[in-house]
């Protein structure tokens, strides 16, 4: 069963074995950056993933912005099957952007039949909240 969930930064502590997760878009050395991951994908494969994304969702994704690149990166990780647990920070994205992302992930999970036991966890981060920053620091620095 594939799953998409939203958790608070405080709930990060329940993700015990960090090696079981790929962390994307957190400001810590152990987390991957969207742009870096996207740029590692060869152009031919990017085009393939963009076409697959369209087939699965009916949406012609734009990759000029970080949200579009994030969609391509997530699809690659899901299709490659190297990691079953993806954790993404919503830092600097509008709530509507992540609603769009979640809708598209649901379509991908519904239409890509060979995906099993994939989890995408979105961490609701508020960098203006000192307590949120404290929980992030504690989690990533232990």
CSV table of C-alpha atoms in Angstrom, one decimal:
chain,number,residue,atom,x,y,z
A,1,UNK,CA,0.0,0.0,0.0
A,2,UNK,CA,1.4,3.4,-1.0
A,3,UNK,CA,0.9,6.3,1.4
A,4,UNK,CA,1.1,10.1,1.4
A,5,UNK,CA,1.1,11.8,4.8
A,6,UNK,CA,1.8,15.1,6.4
A,7,UNK,CA,3.6,15.3,9.7
A,8,UNK,CA,4.7,18.1,12.0
A,9,UNK,CA,8.4,18.7,12.7
A,10,UNK,CA,7.9,17.3,16.2
A,11,UNK,CA,6.8,14.0,14.7
A,12,UNK,CA,10.2,13.7,12.9
A,13,UNK,CA,11.5,12.0,16.0
A,14,UNK,CA,9.3,9.0,15.2
A,15,UNK,CA,11.3,8.4,12.0
A,16,UNK,CA,13.9,6.4,13.9
A,17,UNK,CA,16.3,4.8,11.3
A,18,UNK,CA,17.3,7.7,9.1
A,19,UNK,CA,18.9,5.3,6.6
A,20,UNK,CA,15.5,4.1,5.6
A,21,UNK,CA,14.5,7.5,4.3
A,22,UNK,CA,15.7,10.0,1.7
A,23,UNK,CA,15.3,13.5,3.0
A,24,UNK,CA,14.6,16.2,0.4
A,25,UNK,CA,14.6,20.0,0.7
A,26,UNK,CA,15.8,20.4,4.3
A,27,UNK,CA,18.7,22.8,5.1
A,28,UNK,CA,21.0,20.1,6.5
A,29,UNK,CA,24.0,18.3,5.0
A,30,UNK,CA,22.3,14.9,5.2
A,31,UNK,CA,19.3,16.1,3.1
A,32,UNK,CA,19.3,16.2,-0.7
A,33,UNK,CA,18.6,19.4,-2.6
A,34,UNK,CA,15.9,19.4,-5.3
A,35,UNK,CA,18.1,21.2,-7.8
A,36,UNK,CA,21.1,18.9,-7.3
A,37,UNK,CA,18.9,15.8,-7.6
A,38,UNK,CA,17.2,17.1,-10.7
A,39,UNK,CA,20.5,18.1,-12.4
A,40,UNK,CA,21.9,14.6,-11.8
A,41,UNK,CA,19.2,13.2,-14.0
A,42,UNK,CA,20.4,13.0,-17.6
A,43,UNK,CA,18.4,15.1,-20.1
A,44,UNK,CA,17.1,12.1,-22.0
A,45,UNK,CA,15.8,10.5,-18.8
A,46,UNK,CA,14.3,13.8,-17.6
A,47,UNK,CA,12.3,14.0,-20.9
A,48,UNK,CA,11.2,10.4,-20.4
A,49,UNK,CA,10.1,11.1,-16.8
A,50,UNK,CA,8.2,14.2,-17.9
A,51,UNK,CA,6.4,12.1,-20.5
A,52,UNK,CA,5.6,9.4,-18.0
A,53,UNK,CA,4.3,12.1,-15.6
A,54,UNK,CA,2.0,13.4,-18.3
A,55,UNK,CA,0.7,9.9,-19.0
A,56,UNK,CA,0.0,9.2,-15.3
A,57,UNK,CA,-1.5,12.6,-14.4
A,58,UNK,CA,-2.6,14.3,-17.6
A,59,UNK,CA,-0.5,17.3,-16.6
A,60,UNK,CA,2.2,18.8,-18.7
A,61,UNK,CA,4.6,19.7,-15.8
A,62,UNK,CA,6.8,22.7,-16.1
A,63,UNK,CA,10.3,22.2,-14.9
A,64,UNK,CA,11.5,25.8,-14.8
A,65,UNK,CA,10.6,26.1,-11.1
A,66,UNK,CA,11.4,24.0,-8.1
A,67,UNK,CA,7.9,22.5,-7.8
A,68,UNK,CA,8.1,21.1,-11.3
A,69,UNK,CA,11.6,19.8,-10.6
A,70,UNK,CA,10.5,18.2,-7.4
A,71,UNK,CA,7.8,16.3,-9.2
A,72,UNK,CA,10.3,14.9,-11.7
A,73,UNK,CA,12.8,14.0,-8.8
A,74,UNK,CA,10.0,12.2,-6.9
A,75,UNK,CA,8.9,10.3,-9.9
A,76,UNK,CA,12.5,9.1,-10.6
A,77,UNK,CA,12.9,8.0,-7.0
A,78,UNK,CA,9.6,6.1,-7.0
A,79,UNK,CA,10.2,4.5,-10.4
A,80,UNK,CA,13.9,3.5,-9.6
A,81,UNK,CA,12.7,1.7,-6.5
A,82,UNK,CA,15.9,2.5,-4.6
A,83,UNK,CA,14.1,4.1,-1.6
A,84,UNK,CA,10.6,3.4,-0.3
A,85,UNK,CA,10.4,6.2,2.1
A,86,UNK,CA,10.7,9.8,0.9
A,87,UNK,CA,10.5,12.8,3.4
A,88,UNK,CA,10.0,16.2,1.9
A,89,UNK,CA,10.0,19.6,3.6
A,90,UNK,CA,7.4,22.2,2.6
A,91,UNK,CA,9.8,25.1,3.3
A,92,UNK,CA,9.3,28.0,0.9
A,93,UNK,CA,6.4,26.4,-0.9
A,94,UNK,CA,2.8,27.7,-0.8
A,95,UNK,CA,0.2,25.4,0.7
A,96,UNK,CA,-1.5,25.2,-2.7
A,97,UNK,CA,1.8,24.0,-4.2
A,98,UNK,CA,1.9,21.0,-1.9
A,99,UNK,CA,-1.8,20.3,-2.4
A,100,UNK,CA,-1.0,20.2,-6.1
A,101,UNK,CA,1.9,17.9,-5.4
A,102,UNK,CA,-0.2,15.6,-3.2
A,103,UNK,CA,-2.9,15.4,-5.9
A,104,UNK,CA,-0.3,14.4,-8.4
A,105,UNK,CA,1.3,11.8,-6.2
A,106,UNK,CA,-2.1,10.2,-5.6
A,107,UNK,CA,-2.6,10.0,-9.4
A,108,UNK,CA,0.9,8.5,-9.8
A,109,UNK,CA,0.1,5.9,-7.1
A,110,UNK,CA,-3.2,5.1,-8.7
A,111,UNK,CA,-1.9,4.8,-12.2
A,112,UNK,CA,1.6,3.3,-11.8
A,113,UNK,CA,0.7,-0.3,-10.9
A,114,UNK,CA,4.2,-1.6,-10.1
A,115,UNK,CA,4.7,0.7,-7.1
A,116,UNK,CA,4.4,-1.1,-3.7
A,117,UNK,CA,4.9,0.1,-0.2
A,118,UNK,CA,6.0,3.6,-1.1
A,119,UNK,CA,5.7,6.4,1.5
A,120,UNK,CA,5.9,10.1,0.8
A,121,UNK,CA,6.0,12.1,4.0
A,122,UNK,CA,5.6,15.8,3.9
A,123,UNK,CA,7.0,17.7,6.9
A,124,UNK,CA,5.1,20.8,7.7
A,125,UNK,CA,7.9,23.2,8.6
A,126,UNK,CA,7.6,26.8,9.9
A,127,UNK,CA,11.0,28.4,10.1
A,128,UNK,CA,9.5,31.4,11.8
A,129,UNK,CA,8.6,29.2,14.8
A,130,UNK,CA,11.7,28.7,17.1
A,131,UNK,CA,10.2,25.5,18.4
A,132,UNK,CA,10.0,24.0,14.8
A,133,UNK,CA,13.6,25.0,14.2
A,134,UNK,CA,14.6,23.4,17.5
A,135,UNK,CA,13.0,20.1,16.5
A,136,UNK,CA,14.6,20.2,13.1
A,137,UNK,CA,18.0,20.8,14.6
A,138,UNK,CA,17.6,18.1,17.2
A,139,UNK,CA,16.5,15.6,14.6
A,140,UNK,CA,19.2,16.2,11.9
A,141,UNK,CA,22.1,16.8,14.3
A,142,UNK,CA,21.8,13.6,16.4
